[in-house]
């Protein structure tokens, strides 16, 4: 959820981190007998600046990744700027390194990503022009995507504005990592209108590309039901500077307006999709049932929302083994320095695929 923060950059000398588009990079097209067809363990996290997390919280995140051992890690709010100087076109698939400060930040990040266990992953980036938004996708090297795209149109080399989309195509499934734009508070181009357009495009994507199962994860910036927020009345009545939108369904906290929730329900229904966490957890969990928490100081203290998800095709629902919020409590235990906690998903092995050797 868009709140109080910022981004980072790409990699230069490190080959595995300089990947920008599967199929264009040499490493991404290599094959070996050890490569597996289908990942089954996933982690998504809005890091709220990956560089800050590397500087301040990396041991904790490293411990989580080591213990859970995800095949795929989806990151939102990378907050690293894309490569390119002010006067030249930007390269959203590369980290900025044309100034001394940018090179230093990039080196800090790449050192962290080359150390265990992160050296076991290929890394793709989709970045904004500044330290804002941006996504990253880490895929274990034993899993070879058939292609990686950075837009909902599946067009080579094109990146969505602000680096909000990453799509990995595997032989038997697709993985979509998105950082949805915040709805905002007003009927403006960069607020309600932007979010409506986004939801329309997501709906078109999930209905058009239904030929193989989908795993859609990330900061989706919406809480579907009352059960998905800690204080429904508070969020329903929320206002900014006393402003009340003309449409009653646009009133309330961004991410919890009736219009957003209805559109999200339509996406799930028309796309034949299942909320993996809610599929397993039917009851409200005030301790560990939310992925975003408000500022510990002020009126948002203790106010929490579940806006980070794993959404899967109905075809996969019987393979859901576990889906968990990795943070809990109003003191942000397990949030690893961010205002969002990591969320994990585990699927059982596909009956038609060999079991993955996790050693």
GROMACS .gro file of N, CA and C in nm, residues 139-212:
model
  222
  139UNK      N    1   1.385  -1.603  -0.915
  139UNK     CA    2   1.344  -1.740  -0.947
  139UNK      C    3   1.465  -1.831  -0.930
  140UNK      N    4   1.449  -1.937  -0.855
  140UNK     CA    5   1.559  -2.031  -0.836
  140UNK      C    6   1.610  -2.080  -0.970
  141UNK      N    7   1.741  -2.093  -0.979
  141UNK     CA    8   1.803  -2.127  -1.108
  141UNK      C    9   1.764  -2.264  -1.160
  142UNK      N   10   1.713  -2.350  -1.073
  142UNK     CA   11   1.671  -2.483  -1.120
  142UNK      C   12   1.535  -2.479  -1.189
  143UNK      N   13   1.472  -2.362  -1.187
  143UNK     CA   14   1.344  -2.343  -1.257
  143UNK      C   15   1.365  -2.245  -1.371
  144UNK      N   16   1.331  -2.285  -1.489
  144UNK     CA   17   1.357  -2.203  -1.607
  144UNK      C   18   1.228  -2.149  -1.665
  145UNK      N   19   1.198  -2.021  -1.645
  145UNK     CA   20   1.080  -1.964  -1.711
  145UNK      C   21   1.096  -1.970  -1.862
  146UNK      N   22   0.986  -1.997  -1.929
  146UNK     CA   23   0.987  -1.993  -2.075
  146UNK      C   24   0.997  -1.850  -2.124
  147UNK      N   25   0.954  -1.756  -2.042
  147UNK     CA   26   0.962  -1.614  -2.076
  147UNK      C   27   0.928  -1.529  -1.956
  148UNK      N   28   0.985  -1.410  -1.950
  148UNK     CA   29   0.952  -1.314  -1.845
  148UNK      C   30   0.914  -1.183  -1.913
  149UNK      N   31   0.797  -1.132  -1.878
  149UNK     CA   32   0.746  -1.008  -1.936
  149UNK      C   33   0.724  -0.906  -1.825
  150UNK      N   34   0.714  -0.780  -1.864
  150UNK     CA   35   0.703  -0.672  -1.768
  150UNK      C   36   0.579  -0.587  -1.795
  151UNK      N   37   0.477  -0.650  -1.854
  151UNK     CA   38   0.354  -0.579  -1.886
  151UNK      C   39   0.242  -0.680  -1.899
  152UNK      N   40   0.119  -0.633  -1.892
  152UNK     CA   41   0.003  -0.721  -1.900
  152UNK      C   42  -0.029  -0.762  -2.042
  153UNK      N   43   0.037  -0.700  -2.140
  153UNK     CA   44   0.014  -0.734  -2.281
  153UNK      C   45   0.107  -0.842  -2.331
  154UNK      N   46   0.203  -0.884  -2.246
  154UNK     CA   47   0.300  -0.988  -2.281
  154UNK      C   48   0.381  -0.948  -2.405
  155UNK      N   49   0.420  -0.821  -2.410
  155UNK     CA   50   0.502  -0.772  -2.519
  155UNK      C   51   0.648  -0.763  -2.474
  156UNK      N   52   0.736  -0.812  -2.557
  156UNK     CA   53   0.878  -0.812  -2.524
  156UNK      C   54   0.929  -0.671  -2.501
  157UNK      N   55   1.010  -0.656  -2.399
  157UNK     CA   56   1.083  -0.532  -2.367
  157UNK      C   57   0.997  -0.420  -2.309
  158UNK      N   58   0.867  -0.421  -2.328
  158UNK     CA   59   0.782  -0.315  -2.275
  158UNK      C   60   0.765  -0.332  -2.124
  159UNK      N   61   0.779  -0.221  -2.050
  159UNK     CA   62   0.755  -0.219  -1.906
  159UNK      C   63   0.635  -0.131  -1.877
  160UNK      N   64   0.554  -0.174  -1.779
  160UNK     CA   65   0.443  -0.091  -1.735
  160UNK      C   66   0.498   0.034  -1.665
  161UNK      N   67   0.424   0.144  -1.667
  161UNK     CA   68   0.468   0.264  -1.594
  161UNK      C   69   0.494   0.232  -1.447
  162UNK      N   70   0.605   0.283  -1.396
  162UNK     CA   71   0.645   0.265  -1.256
  162UNK      C   72   0.686   0.123  -1.223
  163UNK      N   73   0.700   0.036  -1.324
  163UNK     CA   74   0.746  -0.100  -1.299
  163UNK      C   75   0.652  -0.180  -1.211
  164UNK      N   76   0.525  -0.181  -1.243
  164UNK     CA   77   0.425  -0.242  -1.156
  164UNK      C   78   0.389  -0.387  -1.191
  165UNK      N   79   0.447  -0.443  -1.297
  165UNK     CA   80   0.406  -0.576  -1.342
  165UNK      C   81   0.528  -0.661  -1.378
  166UNK      N   82   0.526  -0.787  -1.332
  166UNK     CA   83   0.622  -0.887  -1.378
  166UNK      C   84   0.544  -1.016  -1.399
  167UNK      N   85   0.565  -1.078  -1.515
  167UNK     CA   86   0.492  -1.199  -1.551
  167UNK      C   87   0.590  -1.306  -1.597
  168UNK      N   88   0.595  -1.416  -1.525
  168UNK     CA   89   0.684  -1.527  -1.559
  168UNK      C   90   0.600  -1.642  -1.614
  169UNK      N   91   0.637  -1.686  -1.732
  169UNK     CA   92   0.567  -1.796  -1.799
  169UNK      C   93   0.646  -1.925  -1.778
  170UNK      N   94   0.582  -2.023  -1.716
  170UNK     CA   95   0.640  -2.156  -1.703
  170UNK      C   96   0.561  -2.253  -1.791
  171UNK      N   97   0.611  -2.372  -1.803
  171UNK     CA   98   0.547  -2.469  -1.892
  171UNK      C   99   0.403  -2.497  -1.852
  172UNK      N  100   0.377  -2.503  -1.720
  172UNK     CA  101   0.244  -2.544  -1.676
  172UNK      C  102   0.166  -2.435  -1.603
  173UNK      N  103   0.227  -2.318  -1.580
  173UNK     CA  104   0.156  -2.212  -1.509
  173UNK      C  105   0.220  -2.077  -1.537
  174UNK      N  106   0.149  -1.971  -1.495
  174UNK     CA  107   0.199  -1.834  -1.502
  174UNK      C  108   0.207  -1.777  -1.361
  175UNK      N  109   0.307  -1.693  -1.338
  175UNK     CA  110   0.319  -1.621  -1.212
  175UNK      C  111   0.315  -1.472  -1.242
  176UNK      N  112   0.218  -1.403  -1.186
  176UNK     CA  113   0.201  -1.259  -1.206
  176UNK      C  114   0.230  -1.186  -1.076
  177UNK      N  115   0.329  -1.099  -1.078
  177UNK     CA  116   0.367  -1.018  -0.963
  177UNK      C  117   0.327  -0.874  -0.993
  178UNK      N  118   0.237  -0.818  -0.912
  178UNK     CA  119   0.193  -0.681  -0.938
  178UNK      C  120   0.199  -0.594  -0.812
  179UNK      N  121   0.225  -0.466  -0.836
  179UNK     CA  122   0.212  -0.364  -0.733
  179UNK      C  123   0.103  -0.270  -0.781
  180UNK      N  124  -0.018  -0.293  -0.733
  180UNK     CA  125  -0.135  -0.217  -0.780
  180UNK      C  126  -0.126  -0.072  -0.733
  181UNK      N  127  -0.165   0.022  -0.818
  181UNK     CA  128  -0.165   0.163  -0.777
  181UNK      C  129  -0.268   0.188  -0.667
  182UNK      N  130  -0.232   0.271  -0.574
  182UNK     CA  131  -0.323   0.309  -0.467
  182UNK      C  132  -0.441   0.386  -0.524
  183UNK      N  133  -0.560   0.358  -0.472
  183UNK     CA  134  -0.681   0.421  -0.522
  183UNK      C  135  -0.684   0.572  -0.498
  184UNK      N  136  -0.615   0.616  -0.394
  184UNK     CA  137  -0.620   0.757  -0.359
  184UNK      C  138  -0.754   0.796  -0.299
  185UNK      N  139  -0.777   0.926  -0.286
  185UNK     CA  140  -0.893   0.976  -0.214
  185UNK      C  141  -0.991   1.055  -0.300
  186UNK      N  142  -0.952   1.087  -0.424
  186UNK     CA  143  -1.035   1.180  -0.502
  186UNK      C  144  -1.064   1.130  -0.643
  187UNK      N  145  -1.165   1.190  -0.703
  187UNK     CA  146  -1.201   1.162  -0.842
  187UNK      C  147  -1.106   1.240  -0.932
  188UNK      N  148  -0.982   1.190  -0.944
  188UNK     CA  149  -0.880   1.255  -1.024
  188UNK      C  150  -0.810   1.153  -1.111
  189UNK      N  151  -0.734   1.203  -1.210
  189UNK     CA  152  -0.668   1.114  -1.307
  189UNK      C  153  -0.570   1.019  -1.239
  190UNK      N  154  -0.496   1.066  -1.141
  190UNK     CA  155  -0.398   0.982  -1.073
  190UNK      C  156  -0.453   0.918  -0.946
  191UNK      N  157  -0.582   0.916  -0.933
  191UNK     CA  158  -0.644   0.859  -0.815
  191UNK      C  159  -0.750   0.756  -0.858
  192UNK      N  160  -0.877   0.785  -0.839
  192UNK     CA  161  -0.982   0.689  -0.873
  192UNK      C  162  -0.973   0.642  -1.017
  193UNK      N  163  -0.949   0.735  -1.110
  193UNK     CA  164  -0.950   0.701  -1.252
  193UNK      C  165  -0.837   0.604  -1.287
  194UNK      N  166  -0.720   0.628  -1.230
  194UNK     CA  167  -0.607   0.539  -1.256
  194UNK      C  168  -0.636   0.398  -1.206
  195UNK      N  169  -0.696   0.389  -1.086
  195UNK     CA  170  -0.723   0.256  -1.030
  195UNK      C  171  -0.831   0.183  -1.109
  196UNK      N  172  -0.931   0.254  -1.157
  196UNK     CA  173  -1.035   0.190  -1.239
  196UNK      C  174  -0.974   0.131  -1.366
  197UNK      N  175  -0.885   0.208  -1.429
  197UNK     CA  176  -0.820   0.158  -1.551
  197UNK      C  177  -0.735   0.035  -1.521
  198UNK      N  178  -0.666   0.039  -1.410
  198UNK     CA  179  -0.583  -0.076  -1.369
  198UNK      C  180  -0.669  -0.200  -1.349
  199UNK      N  181  -0.777  -0.187  -1.274
  199UNK     CA  182  -0.864  -0.302  -1.248
  199UNK      C  183  -0.925  -0.355  -1.377
  200UNK      N  184  -0.957  -0.267  -1.470
  200UNK     CA  185  -1.011  -0.310  -1.599
  200UNK      C  186  -0.909  -0.392  -1.676
  201UNK      N  187  -0.785  -0.348  -1.673
  201UNK     CA  188  -0.680  -0.422  -1.744
  201UNK      C  189  -0.651  -0.557  -1.678
  202UNK      N  190  -0.654  -0.561  -1.545
  202UNK     CA  191  -0.633  -0.688  -1.475
  202UNK      C  192  -0.746  -0.784  -1.510
  203UNK      N  193  -0.869  -0.735  -1.512
  203UNK     CA  194  -0.983  -0.819  -1.548
  203UNK      C  195  -0.966  -0.876  -1.690
  204UNK      N  196  -0.924  -0.791  -1.781
  204UNK     CA  197  -0.903  -0.836  -1.919
  204UNK      C  198  -0.792  -0.941  -1.924
  205UNK      N  199  -0.687  -0.923  -1.845
  205UNK     CA  200  -0.577  -1.018  -1.846
  205UNK      C  201  -0.621  -1.155  -1.794
  206UNK      N  202  -0.687  -1.158  -1.679
  206UNK     CA  203  -0.721  -1.288  -1.619
  206UNK      C  204  -0.826  -1.364  -1.699
  207UNK      N  205  -0.907  -1.292  -1.775
  207UNK     CA  206  -1.008  -1.362  -1.857
  207UNK      C  207  -0.950  -1.404  -1.992
  208UNK      N  208  -0.858  -1.324  -2.046
  208UNK     CA  209  -0.802  -1.356  -2.177
  208UNK      C  210  -0.698  -1.468  -2.171
  209UNK      N  211  -0.612  -1.464  -2.068
  209UNK     CA  212  -0.505  -1.563  -2.059
  209UNK      C  213  -0.541  -1.670  -1.956
  210UNK      N  214  -0.635  -1.752  -1.992
  210UNK     CA  215  -0.683  -1.857  -1.902
  210UNK      C  216  -0.647  -1.996  -1.952
  211UNK      N  217  -0.553  -2.003  -2.046
  211UNK     CA  218  -0.516  -2.132  -2.105
  211UNK      C  219  -0.432  -2.216  -2.011
  212UNK      N  220  -0.371  -2.153  -1.908
  212UNK     CA  221  -0.296  -2.229  -1.808
  212UNK      C  222  -0.317  -2.165  -1.672
   0.00000   0.00000   0.00000
